[in-house]
Coordinates of C-alpha atoms in Angstrom, one line a residue:
Chain U
M25 CA 101.7 85.7 94.6
L26 CA 102.9 83.8 97.6
I27 CA 101.3 84.8 100.9
K28 CA 102.2 83.6 104.3
G29 CA 99.2 83.4 106.6
G30 CA 98.8 84.5 110.1
N31 CA 100.1 81.4 111.7
A32 CA 102.6 79.7 109.5
S33 CA 105.0 77.0 110.6
S34 CA 108.6 76.8 109.5
T35 CA 107.8 74.0 107.0
V36 CA 105.2 76.0 105.3
T37 CA 107.4 79.1 105.2
Q38 CA 110.2 77.0 103.7
V39 CA 107.8 75.6 101.1
L40 CA 106.7 79.1 100.1
R41 CA 110.3 80.2 99.8
D42 CA 111.3 77.3 97.7
V43 CA 108.4 77.8 95.3
Y44 CA 109.2 81.5 95.1
A45 CA 112.8 80.5 94.2
L46 CA 111.5 78.2 91.5
K47 CA 109.2 80.8 90.1
K48 CA 111.6 83.8 90.1
P49 CA 111.3 86.4 88.6
Y50 CA 107.6 86.1 88.3
G51 CA 106.6 85.6 91.8
V52 CA 105.8 88.0 94.6
L53 CA 106.4 86.9 98.2
Y54 CA 104.2 88.6 100.7
K55 CA 105.1 88.2 104.3
K56 CA 102.4 88.5 106.9
V57 CA 99.9 90.6 104.9
T58 CA 98.1 93.5 106.6
F59 CA 95.2 95.4 105.3
F60 CA 95.6 99.1 105.2
N61 CA 92.9 100.6 107.3
I62 CA 91.9 97.5 109.3
R63 CA 94.7 95.5 110.9
K64 CA 93.6 92.1 109.8
N65 CA 95.5 89.3 108.2
I66 CA 94.2 87.1 105.5
T67 CA 93.7 84.2 107.8
R68 CA 91.1 82.2 105.9
P69 CA 91.0 82.3 102.2
F70 CA 88.1 79.8 102.2
E71 CA 85.9 82.1 104.2
D72 CA 86.8 85.6 103.1
Q73 CA 88.2 86.2 99.6
T74 CA 88.1 90.0 99.5
S75 CA 91.5 90.6 100.8
L76 CA 93.0 88.1 98.5
E77 CA 91.3 89.8 95.6
F78 CA 92.5 93.2 96.7
F79 CA 96.1 92.0 96.8
S80 CA 95.8 90.3 93.4
K81 CA 94.6 93.6 92.0
K82 CA 97.4 95.5 93.5
S83 CA 100.1 93.2 92.4
D84 CA 98.4 92.2 89.2
C85 CA 99.0 88.5 89.9
S86 CA 96.3 85.9 89.2
L87 CA 97.9 82.8 90.7
F88 CA 98.4 82.6 94.4
M89 CA 99.6 80.2 97.1
F90 CA 98.7 80.8 100.7
G91 CA 100.4 78.9 103.5
S92 CA 99.2 78.5 107.1
H93 CA 99.3 76.1 110.0
N94 CA 96.8 75.2 112.7
K95 CA 96.0 72.3 114.9
K96 CA 93.1 71.2 112.8
R97 CA 94.9 71.6 109.5
P98 CA 98.6 71.3 110.0
N99 CA 100.9 72.5 107.2
N100 CA 98.2 73.8 105.0
L101 CA 98.8 75.2 101.5
V102 CA 96.1 76.8 99.4
I103 CA 96.8 77.0 95.7
G104 CA 94.5 79.1 93.7
R105 CA 93.9 81.2 90.6
M106 CA 91.8 84.2 89.7
Y107 CA 89.8 85.3 86.8
D108 CA 89.3 89.1 86.4
Y109 CA 90.6 89.6 90.0
H110 CA 87.9 87.3 91.4
V111 CA 88.8 83.9 92.8
L112 CA 88.2 81.1 90.3
D113 CA 89.5 78.0 91.8
M114 CA 91.1 77.2 95.2
I115 CA 92.5 73.9 96.3
E116 CA 93.7 73.2 99.8
V117 CA 96.5 70.6 100.2
G118 CA 98.3 69.4 103.3
I119 CA 102.0 68.9 103.2
E120 CA 103.0 65.6 104.7
K121 CA 106.6 65.4 103.9
F122 CA 108.9 68.1 102.6
V123 CA 112.5 68.1 101.6
S124 CA 113.7 71.6 100.7
L125 CA 116.1 72.9 98.1
K126 CA 118.7 73.5 100.8
D127 CA 118.6 69.9 102.1
I128 CA 119.5 68.3 98.8
K129 CA 123.1 69.2 98.1
N130 CA 123.2 69.3 94.4
S131 CA 123.8 71.9 91.8
K132 CA 120.6 73.7 90.9
C133 CA 119.5 75.0 87.5
P134 CA 119.4 78.7 86.7
E135 CA 116.3 80.5 87.7
G136 CA 113.7 81.3 85.0
T137 CA 114.1 78.1 83.0
K138 CA 110.9 76.6 81.7
P139 CA 110.3 73.3 83.4
M140 CA 108.9 70.2 81.9
L141 CA 105.8 68.9 83.6
I142 CA 104.8 65.2 83.9
F143 CA 101.7 63.9 85.5
A144 CA 101.6 60.2 86.3
G145 CA 98.7 58.2 87.6
D146 CA 95.2 57.7 86.3
D147 CA 93.7 59.6 89.2
F148 CA 94.4 62.8 87.4
D149 CA 91.6 62.2 84.9
V150 CA 89.1 60.3 87.0
T151 CA 87.8 62.9 89.5
E152 CA 86.8 66.4 88.7
D153 CA 88.8 67.6 91.7
Y154 CA 91.9 66.0 90.4
R155 CA 91.4 67.3 87.0
R156 CA 91.1 70.8 88.2
L157 CA 94.1 70.3 90.4
K158 CA 96.1 69.2 87.3
S159 CA 95.0 72.2 85.3
L160 CA 95.8 74.4 88.3
L161 CA 99.3 72.9 88.7
I162 CA 100.0 73.3 85.0
D163 CA 98.9 76.9 85.1
F164 CA 101.1 77.5 88.2
F165 CA 104.3 75.8 87.2
R166 CA 104.5 76.2 83.5
G167 CA 106.7 79.2 82.6
P168 CA 105.9 81.8 80.0
T169 CA 104.6 80.5 76.7
V170 CA 107.5 80.4 74.2
S171 CA 107.5 79.4 70.5
N172 CA 111.1 78.0 70.4
V173 CA 113.1 76.2 73.1
R174 CA 116.8 75.5 73.1
L175 CA 117.1 71.7 73.3
A176 CA 120.2 71.8 75.4
G177 CA 118.5 74.2 77.8
L178 CA 115.8 71.8 78.9
E179 CA 117.2 71.3 82.4
Y180 CA 114.5 70.5 84.8
V181 CA 111.5 68.3 85.3
L182 CA 108.6 68.5 87.7
H183 CA 107.0 65.1 88.2
F184 CA 103.6 64.7 89.9
T185 CA 102.4 61.2 90.8
A186 CA 98.9 60.6 92.1
L187 CA 98.8 57.4 94.2
N188 CA 96.6 56.2 97.0
G189 CA 95.0 59.6 97.5
K190 CA 98.4 61.3 97.8
I191 CA 100.2 63.4 95.3
Y192 CA 104.0 63.1 95.2
F193 CA 105.7 66.2 93.8
R194 CA 109.3 65.7 92.8
S195 CA 111.7 67.9 90.9
Y196 CA 114.7 66.5 89.0
K197 CA 117.5 68.0 87.1
L198 CA 118.1 66.5 83.7
L199 CA 121.3 65.0 82.6
L200 CA 121.6 64.2 78.9
K201 CA 123.8 61.2 78.2
K202 CA 125.0 59.9 74.9
S203 CA 123.0 57.2 73.3
G204 CA 123.8 55.8 69.9
C205 CA 121.4 58.0 68.0
R206 CA 120.4 61.6 68.0
T207 CA 118.1 61.5 70.9
P208 CA 120.0 61.4 74.2
R209 CA 119.4 59.1 77.1
I210 CA 118.1 60.7 80.2
E211 CA 119.4 60.4 83.6
L212 CA 117.8 62.2 86.5
E213 CA 119.2 63.8 89.6
E214 CA 117.0 64.9 92.4
M215 CA 117.3 68.6 92.8
G216 CA 114.6 70.7 94.0
P217 CA 111.9 70.6 96.7
S218 CA 110.0 67.4 97.0
L219 CA 106.5 67.4 98.6
D220 CA 104.0 64.8 99.6
L221 CA 100.6 66.4 99.4
V222 CA 97.2 65.3 100.5
L223 CA 94.1 66.8 99.1
R224 CA 91.9 68.6 101.6
R225 CA 89.1 71.1 100.8
T226 CA 88.4 72.5 97.4
H227 CA 86.6 75.6 96.2
L228 CA 86.0 75.2 92.5
A229 CA 84.3 77.7 90.3
S230 CA 80.8 77.2 89.2
D231 CA 80.4 75.7 85.7
D232 CA 79.3 78.9 84.0
L233 CA 82.1 81.0 85.5
Y234 CA 84.6 78.4 84.4
K235 CA 83.1 78.4 80.9
L236 CA 83.3 82.2 80.8
S237 CA 86.9 82.1 81.8
M238 CA 87.7 79.6 79.1
K239 CA 86.2 81.7 76.4
M240 CA 88.6 82.5 73.7
P241 CA 88.4 85.6 71.6
K242 CA 87.6 85.1 67.9
A243 CA 91.1 86.0 66.8
L244 CA 92.6 83.1 68.7
K245 CA 90.3 80.4 67.4
P246 CA 91.8 78.2 64.8
K247 CA 90.8 79.3 61.4
K248 CA 88.8 76.9 59.3
K249 CA 90.3 76.0 56.0
K250 CA 87.8 76.6 53.3
N251 CA 87.4 74.6 50.1
V252 CA 89.2 71.6 51.6
S253 CA 87.4 68.4 52.5
H254 CA 88.3 64.9 53.4
D255 CA 86.4 61.7 52.6
T256 CA 86.2 58.5 54.6
F257 CA 89.2 57.0 52.9
G258 CA 91.5 59.8 54.0
T259 CA 91.8 61.4 50.6
T260 CA 91.9 65.2 50.7
Y261 CA 89.8 67.0 48.1
G262 CA 90.2 70.6 47.3
R263 CA 88.1 73.0 45.3
I264 CA 89.5 75.6 42.9
H265 CA 87.4 78.4 41.6
M266 CA 88.3 79.5 38.0
Q267 CA 87.4 82.6 36.1
K268 CA 85.4 82.4 32.9
Q269 CA 87.5 81.3 30.0
D270 CA 87.5 83.0 26.6
L271 CA 86.9 79.9 24.5
S272 CA 87.7 81.7 21.2
K273 CA 91.2 82.2 22.4
L274 CA 91.6 78.6 23.4
Q275 CA 94.9 77.1 22.3
T276 CA 94.2 73.7 20.7
R277 CA 96.4 71.4 18.8
K278 CA 97.2 72.8 15.4
M279 CA 96.6 70.6 12.4
K280 CA 98.6 72.0 9.6
G281 CA 96.4 70.4 7.0
L282 CA 93.3 72.3 8.2
K283 CA 95.0 75.7 8.2
K284 CA 93.3 78.3 6.1
R285 CA 95.2 79.4 3.1
P286 CA 95.3 83.2 2.4
A287 CA 93.0 82.9 -0.6
E288 CA 90.3 81.1 1.4
R289 CA 90.6 83.7 4.2
K290 CA 90.0 86.6 1.7
A291 CA 86.9 84.9 0.4
E292 CA 85.5 84.5 3.9
D293 CA 86.1 88.2 4.7
Q294 CA 84.3 89.3 1.6
E295 CA 81.3 87.1 2.4
K296 CA 81.1 88.5 5.9
K297 CA 81.2 92.1 4.5
S298 CA 78.4 91.4 2.0
K299 CA 76.3 89.9 4.8
R300 CA 76.7 93.0 6.9
I301 CA 75.7 95.3 4.0
K302 CA 72.6 93.2 3.3
K303 CA 71.5 93.6 6.9
D304 CA 72.0 97.3 6.9
Chain T
M621 CA 130.4 32.9 51.2
E622 CA 130.2 36.5 50.4
G623 CA 126.4 36.3 50.5
Q624 CA 126.7 34.9 54.0
S625 CA 129.1 37.6 55.2
V626 CA 126.8 40.3 53.7
E627 CA 123.9 38.7 55.6
E628 CA 126.0 38.6 58.7
L629 CA 126.9 42.2 58.4
L630 CA 123.3 43.2 57.9
A631 CA 122.2 41.2 60.9
K632 CA 125.0 42.7 63.0
A633 CA 124.0 46.2 61.9
E634 CA 120.4 45.5 62.9
R635 CA 121.4 44.2 66.3
D636 CA 123.5 47.3 66.9
E637 CA 120.7 49.6 65.9
A638 CA 118.3 47.7 68.2
E639 CA 120.8 48.0 71.1
K640 CA 121.1 51.7 70.6
L641 CA 117.4 52.2 70.4
Q642 CA 116.9 50.2 73.5
R643 CA 118.8 52.8 75.4
I644 CA 116.2 55.3 74.6
T645 CA 113.0 53.3 74.2
V646 CA 110.6 52.8 77.1
H647 CA 107.8 50.3 77.2
K648 CA 104.5 51.5 78.5
E649 CA 101.1 49.9 78.4
L650 CA 99.2 53.1 77.5
E651 CA 100.8 55.8 75.4
L652 CA 101.4 59.1 77.1
E653 CA 99.6 62.2 76.1
F654 CA 101.9 65.0 75.0
D655 CA 101.3 68.7 75.0
L656 CA 104.6 69.9 73.6
G657 CA 103.6 73.5 73.6
N658 CA 103.6 73.4 77.4
L659 CA 106.4 70.8 77.7
L660 CA 103.8 68.6 79.3
A661 CA 103.3 64.8 79.4
S662 CA 100.4 62.9 81.0
D663 CA 100.9 59.3 81.9
R664 CA 97.6 57.4 82.3
N665 CA 99.1 54.1 83.4
P666 CA 98.2 53.2 87.0
P667 CA 101.4 53.3 89.0
T668 CA 101.2 49.7 90.4
G669 CA 104.8 49.4 91.3
L670 CA 104.5 52.0 93.9
R671 CA 101.6 50.6 95.9
H672 CA 103.6 49.7 98.9
A673 CA 104.9 52.7 100.7
G674 CA 108.3 51.7 101.7
P675 CA 112.0 52.8 101.7
T676 CA 112.3 52.0 98.0
Q677 CA 109.6 54.4 97.1
E678 CA 111.9 57.2 96.2
A679 CA 113.9 55.1 93.9
E680 CA 110.8 53.8 92.2
L681 CA 109.4 57.2 91.8
R682 CA 112.6 58.3 90.3
A683 CA 112.6 55.3 87.8
L684 CA 109.1 56.2 86.8
A685 CA 110.0 59.8 86.3
R686 CA 113.0 58.8 84.3
D687 CA 110.9 56.7 81.9
N688 CA 108.3 59.4 81.4
T689 CA 111.0 62.1 80.9
Q690 CA 112.7 59.9 78.3
L691 CA 109.5 59.6 76.4
L692 CA 108.9 63.3 76.5
I693 CA 112.4 64.0 75.4
N694 CA 112.1 61.6 72.5
Q695 CA 109.0 63.5 71.4
L696 CA 110.8 66.9 71.7
W697 CA 113.8 65.8 69.8
Q698 CA 111.5 64.9 66.8
L699 CA 110.3 68.5 66.4
P700 CA 111.7 70.6 63.6
T701 CA 114.8 72.5 64.7
D702 CA 116.6 75.7 63.7
R703 CA 120.1 76.7 64.3
V704 CA 120.1 80.1 66.0
E705 CA 123.5 81.5 66.9
E706 CA 125.2 78.1 67.2
A707 CA 122.5 76.6 69.4
L708 CA 120.0 74.0 68.4
V709 CA 116.5 75.3 68.9
A710 CA 113.3 73.4 68.5
R711 CA 110.2 75.0 67.2
L712 CA 107.4 74.3 69.7
P713 CA 103.8 73.8 68.5
E714 CA 100.9 75.7 70.1
P715 CA 99.9 74.5 73.6
T716 CA 96.9 72.3 73.3
T717 CA 95.8 72.3 77.0
R718 CA 93.0 74.8 77.4
L719 CA 93.6 76.8 80.5
P720 CA 91.3 79.5 81.8
R721 CA 92.2 83.1 81.1
E722 CA 93.4 85.6 83.6
K723 CA 91.4 88.5 82.4
P724 CA 88.1 88.6 80.5
V725 CA 87.9 88.7 76.7
P726 CA 88.1 92.4 75.5
R727 CA 84.6 93.7 74.7
P728 CA 83.9 94.4 71.1
R729 CA 84.2 98.0 70.3
P730 CA 80.9 99.9 69.5
L731 CA 80.5 100.8 65.9
T732 CA 81.6 104.3 64.7
R733 CA 79.1 106.7 63.3
W734 CA 80.0 105.9 59.7
Q735 CA 79.8 102.1 60.4
Q736 CA 76.3 102.5 61.9
F737 CA 75.2 104.6 58.9
A738 CA 76.7 102.1 56.4
R739 CA 75.0 99.3 58.1
L740 CA 71.7 101.1 58.0
K741 CA 71.9 101.9 54.4
G742 CA 73.5 98.6 53.4
I743 CA 76.6 100.2 52.0
R744 CA 79.4 97.7 51.5
P745 CA 83.1 98.7 51.1
K746 CA 84.0 98.7 47.4
K747 CA 87.2 97.0 46.5
K748 CA 89.7 99.7 45.2
T749 CA 92.9 99.3 43.4
N750 CA 96.1 100.4 45.2
L751 CA 97.6 102.6 42.4
V752 CA 95.9 105.1 40.2
W753 CA 97.1 106.4 36.9
D754 CA 98.1 110.1 37.2
E755 CA 97.9 112.0 33.9
G756 CA 100.0 114.9 35.1
S757 CA 103.1 113.1 36.1
G758 CA 102.5 110.2 33.7
Q759 CA 103.0 107.4 36.3
W760 CA 101.1 105.1 38.6
R761 CA 100.7 106.8 41.9
R762 CA 99.1 106.0 45.3
R763 CA 95.4 106.6 45.7
W764 CA 96.1 108.6 48.9
G765 CA 99.1 109.5 51.0
Y766 CA 102.6 110.7 50.1
Q767 CA 102.8 111.8 46.4
R768 CA 99.3 110.8 45.6
A769 CA 97.7 110.9 42.2
R770 CA 95.3 113.8 42.3
D771 CA 96.6 116.2 44.9
D772 CA 94.9 119.5 44.4
T773 CA 97.2 121.4 46.7
K774 CA 100.1 120.6 44.5
E775 CA 98.8 122.2 41.3
W776 CA 100.9 124.8 39.7
L777 CA 98.1 126.5 37.8
I778 CA 94.6 127.2 39.2
E779 CA 92.0 129.0 37.1
V780 CA 90.1 131.6 39.1
P781 CA 86.4 130.6 39.0
G782 CA 84.0 133.2 37.6
N783 CA 82.3 134.2 40.8
A784 CA 85.4 134.4 43.0
D785 CA 87.2 137.5 44.2
P786 CA 90.1 138.1 41.8
M787 CA 92.4 139.2 44.8
E788 CA 91.8 135.9 46.6
D789 CA 94.7 133.5 46.9
Q790 CA 93.3 130.2 45.4
F791 CA 96.4 128.2 46.4
A792 CA 96.0 129.3 50.1
K793 CA 92.3 128.6 49.9
R794 CA 93.0 125.0 48.9
I795 CA 95.5 124.5 51.6
Q796 CA 93.2 125.9 54.1
A797 CA 90.4 123.6 53.0
K798 CA 92.7 120.6 53.4
K799 CA 93.6 121.7 56.9
E800 CA 90.0 122.0 57.8
R801 CA 89.2 118.6 56.5
V802 CA 92.1 117.0 58.4
A803 CA 91.0 118.7 61.6
K804 CA 87.4 117.6 61.2
N805 CA 88.5 114.1 60.6
E806 CA 90.6 114.1 63.7
L807 CA 87.7 115.5 65.8
N808 CA 85.5 112.7 64.5
R809 CA 88.1 110.1 65.3
L810 CA 88.5 111.3 68.8
R811 CA 84.7 111.4 69.3
N812 CA 84.4 107.8 68.1
L813 CA 87.2 106.8 70.5
A814 CA 85.5 108.6 73.4
R815 CA 82.2 106.9 72.6
A816 CA 84.0 103.5 72.5
H817 CA 85.6 104.0 75.9
K818 CA 82.5 105.8 77.3
L819 CA 84.5 108.9 78.3
R820 CA 82.5 111.9 79.0
L821 CA 83.7 114.7 76.9
P822 CA 83.3 118.2 78.3
S823 CA 79.9 118.8 76.9
A824 CA 79.1 121.9 75.1
A825 CA 75.5 121.6 76.3
G826 CA 74.9 124.9 77.9
M827 CA 77.1 127.0 75.6
H828 CA 74.6 127.6 72.8
P829 CA 72.0 129.9 74.1
T830 CA 68.5 128.4 73.6
G831 CA 66.4 130.4 76.0
H832 CA 65.4 127.3 77.9
Q833 CA 68.6 126.8 79.9
S834 CA 68.5 125.7 83.5
K835 CA 70.2 127.7 86.3
E836 CA 73.1 125.1 86.4
E837 CA 73.7 125.3 82.7
L838 CA 73.8 129.1 82.8
G839 CA 76.2 129.0 85.7
R840 CA 78.4 126.6 83.9
A841 CA 78.3 128.8 80.8
V842 CA 79.2 131.8 82.8
Q843 CA 82.2 130.0 84.3
V844 CA 83.4 128.8 81.0
A845 CA 83.0 132.2 79.4
R846 CA 85.0 133.8 82.3
V847 CA 87.9 131.5 81.8
S848 CA 88.0 131.6 78.0
T849 CA 90.1 134.7 77.8
A850 CA 93.7 135.0 76.9
S851 CA 94.7 135.4 80.5
V852 CA 92.5 132.5 81.6
G853 CA 90.1 134.7 83.6
R854 CA 92.7 136.4 85.8
F855 CA 91.7 140.0 85.0
Q856 CA 88.0 139.5 84.6
E857 CA 85.8 141.9 86.6
R858 CA 82.9 140.7 88.6
L859 CA 79.5 142.1 88.6
P860 CA 78.6 144.2 91.8
K861 CA 76.8 141.5 93.6
E862 CA 78.5 138.4 92.1
K863 CA 80.2 136.2 94.7
A864 CA 83.7 134.9 94.1
P865 CA 83.6 131.3 92.7
R866 CA 84.4 128.7 95.3
G867 CA 87.2 126.2 94.7
S868 CA 88.7 127.9 91.7
G869 CA 92.3 128.8 91.3
K870 CA 95.2 127.2 93.0
K871 CA 94.5 124.7 95.7
R872 CA 97.0 126.0 98.2
K873 CA 97.8 129.6 98.6
F874 CA 100.9 130.6 100.5
Q875 CA 101.6 134.0 102.0
P876 CA 104.5 135.9 100.5
L877 CA 107.7 135.5 102.5
F878 CA 108.2 139.2 103.2
G879 CA 104.8 140.6 103.8
D880 CA 102.7 142.1 106.4
F881 CA 104.4 141.4 109.8
A882 CA 101.3 142.3 111.7
A883 CA 99.2 139.9 109.6
E884 CA 101.7 137.1 110.2
K885 CA 101.7 137.7 113.9
N886 CA 98.0 137.7 114.0
S887 CA 97.7 134.5 112.0
Q888 CA 100.2 132.7 114.3
L889 CA 98.4 133.8 117.5
E890 CA 95.1 132.7 116.0
M891 CA 96.5 129.3 115.3
L892 CA 97.7 129.0 118.9
R893 CA 94.3 130.0 120.2
I894 CA 92.6 127.4 118.1
M895 CA 95.0 124.7 119.2
N896 CA 94.4 125.6 122.9
S897 CA 90.7 125.8 122.7
K898 CA 88.7 122.8 123.6
K899 CA 85.8 123.3 121.2
P900 CA 86.2 121.6 117.8
Q901 CA 86.5 123.9 114.8
L902 CA 84.5 121.7 112.5
D903 CA 81.1 122.7 111.3
V904 CA 79.3 119.4 111.8
T905 CA 76.3 120.4 109.7
R906 CA 78.3 121.2 106.7
A907 CA 80.4 118.1 106.9
T908 CA 77.5 115.8 107.2
N909 CA 75.6 117.5 104.4
K910 CA 78.6 117.2 102.2
Q911 CA 78.9 113.5 103.0
M912 CA 75.2 112.9 102.3
R913 CA 75.4 114.8 99.0
E914 CA 78.4 112.7 97.9
E915 CA 76.6 109.5 98.7
D916 CA 73.5 110.6 96.8
Q917 CA 75.7 111.4 93.8
E918 CA 77.3 108.0 93.9
E919 CA 74.1 106.2 94.0
A920 CA 72.6 108.3 91.2
A921 CA 75.7 107.5 89.0
K922 CA 75.4 103.8 89.8
R923 CA 71.7 103.8 88.9
R924 CA 72.4 105.6 85.7
K925 CA 75.1 103.1 84.8
M926 CA 72.7 100.2 85.5
S927 CA 69.9 101.7 83.5
Q928 CA 72.3 102.5 80.6
K929 CA 73.7 98.9 80.7
G930 CA 70.2 97.5 80.7
K931 CA 69.2 99.7 77.8
R932 CA 72.2 98.8 75.8
K933 CA 71.9 95.1 76.4
G934 CA 68.2 95.1 75.7
G935 CA 68.5 97.2 72.6
R936 CA 71.1 95.5 70.4
Q937 CA 72.3 91.9 70.6
G938 CA 75.5 92.8 68.8
P939 CA 78.5 90.6 68.2
G940 CA 78.5 89.2 71.8
G941 CA 75.2 87.3 71.6
K942 CA 75.0 85.4 74.9
R943 CA 74.3 87.3 78.0
K944 CA 75.9 86.1 81.1
G945 CA 73.9 86.6 84.3
G946 CA 76.4 85.0 86.6
P947 CA 79.4 87.2 86.9
P948 CA 77.7 90.7 87.0
S949 CA 75.6 89.5 89.9
Q950 CA 78.7 88.0 91.6
G951 CA 80.5 91.2 91.1
G952 CA 77.5 93.1 92.4
K953 CA 77.5 91.0 95.5
R954 CA 81.1 91.6 96.2
K955 CA 80.9 95.3 95.7
G956 CA 78.1 95.3 98.2
G957 CA 80.3 93.4 100.6
L958 CA 83.1 95.9 100.3
G959 CA 80.6 98.8 100.6
G960 CA 79.3 97.2 103.7
K961 CA 82.8 97.2 105.2
M962 CA 83.4 100.8 104.3
N963 CA 80.1 101.9 105.8
S964 CA 81.1 100.2 109.0
G965 CA 84.2 102.4 109.0
R966 CA 82.6 105.7 108.8
P967 CA 80.3 106.0 111.8
G968 CA 83.3 105.2 114.0
L969 CA 85.2 108.1 112.6
S970 CA 82.4 110.6 112.6
G971 CA 81.7 109.6 116.2
K972 CA 85.2 110.7 117.2
R973 CA 84.7 114.1 115.6
K974 CA 81.4 114.9 117.2
G975 CA 81.9 117.2 120.1
G976 CA 78.8 118.6 121.7
Q977 CA 76.6 119.4 118.8
H978 CA 74.4 116.6 117.4
Q979 CA 72.4 118.8 115.1
G980 CA 73.6 117.5 111.7
G981 CA 73.6 114.0 110.4
K982 CA 70.0 113.0 110.2
R983 CA 70.9 109.5 108.9
R984 CA 74.4 108.7 110.2
K985 CA 74.3 108.0 113.9

């Protein structure tokens, strides 16, 4: 869900358009949102979240991007996601430099391809803000989850670098060149929008709401393998449960010399019969 | 001699291999972390080469991106592949990054009546075989379903039991019994479903005369009885002093096209008169009373819901053990906020409507 706020500069508008182009056909671009009874725009997602939630409910979108521009916060972009139609996380970034899709005159990849995402820089794991930002960006830009991917169809890469408090977002088109072996050599060609972002305010969900949103239903949890154990040396032990064996029918090695001859067998039977008669 | 040439060949082959591999290997201090299900790679190395913001920054960023992408592609190319319609397709593993869900986890369904009973009595499901030996046909047949083993409706010979009417059709009786069982089963299934989704079935509460029924229940029973005829109550006569039911029948009634010309003329003139008059045609008392009644009903329903939820959560722990206090209160807060907004809308509107009479509306001013 891409929303243009009340006062949006041309840069911000262009950014929203480009992201919409990247995320087709899953995005919804809202121009200058108006509420139905009350003529009000969503001017401040950080203050009032009800209209955002209303729109997410109507369009059934849980990820949103809101662009605006004022003197205090020029070229502002708020990226956020929802849980159960309530705002979970919102991160405000400022756009410092922007090169749009149109400005780079190259061939573009077809829309709807699943991009590859690369995050560079140790900042992404150090601060909680950055970690949430990374998870938010992954959520936003990864495509639908697929189980198979065509190797020749991997065409495009989004690369995020965190450096000196700024985040550089670049998108490249992939060119697979021959190398001697099976894996090709990669050459990159700058294709899509490139943004230089600065982290401004954040509105992160409280810990327990975040935990609630991460809850997985029992069916999706990985099933524990029973009767398999590992020891410290790496050997795998398994347990097999057998049914009770009938030991009289056990097949052992036959020694021909010990085989009962027919005369002996008859004698044994008679003995057994006499024993039974005695008992009765 | 030959030994040397073999060695030379081997060395040359090794060198060639190394050269080839060099084209695709990238040296990094810290290994990247891969999540191939999401086509994701995270590089933890601090990007020292890019510290100076300068004109060469783009090129350096690009080189870094190229290296990282090369590593990711190397990993992807090592996945097991299939050939699907002359395209090489790699089978991706499950994504390992845990991301928050969009919608909450579906609630566990409440137990059906049988499950509750079984739990109470400690009855466990017995393991049954799939096929049963059928003497009549001399084969192994299903336990239930199509062509089952002991289907009593398919018997060709039924002995008339001693106490039964000799003229009765025993075959039809069995088929009828089967239909009744099926219908009963279906009814129970739907009831379980309604209980799970908390739908309110049209209750047959007032229909069985007990002698202690309230006025409302009797009224409802009368309504239902009136409508339960073959013509859906169209030709039912009313008692001498009974008033016509309000709000029944079609919502909009149109006059016939060719009817009473005098009546049509009168209705048109009446409409013009109303439009010309300055006084409002709205009965303010009735409107405000209706509003107040609606609000009271809403609040009562909400209170009932809260008390029900409280009872349910307090009674049984159930499969979802932990109770989260956070989100319901947040949700509650937000609902209050919205409600507040809506309340602010109403006085304005009712203010417009009020003409001269301020009788009604004890609360809303």
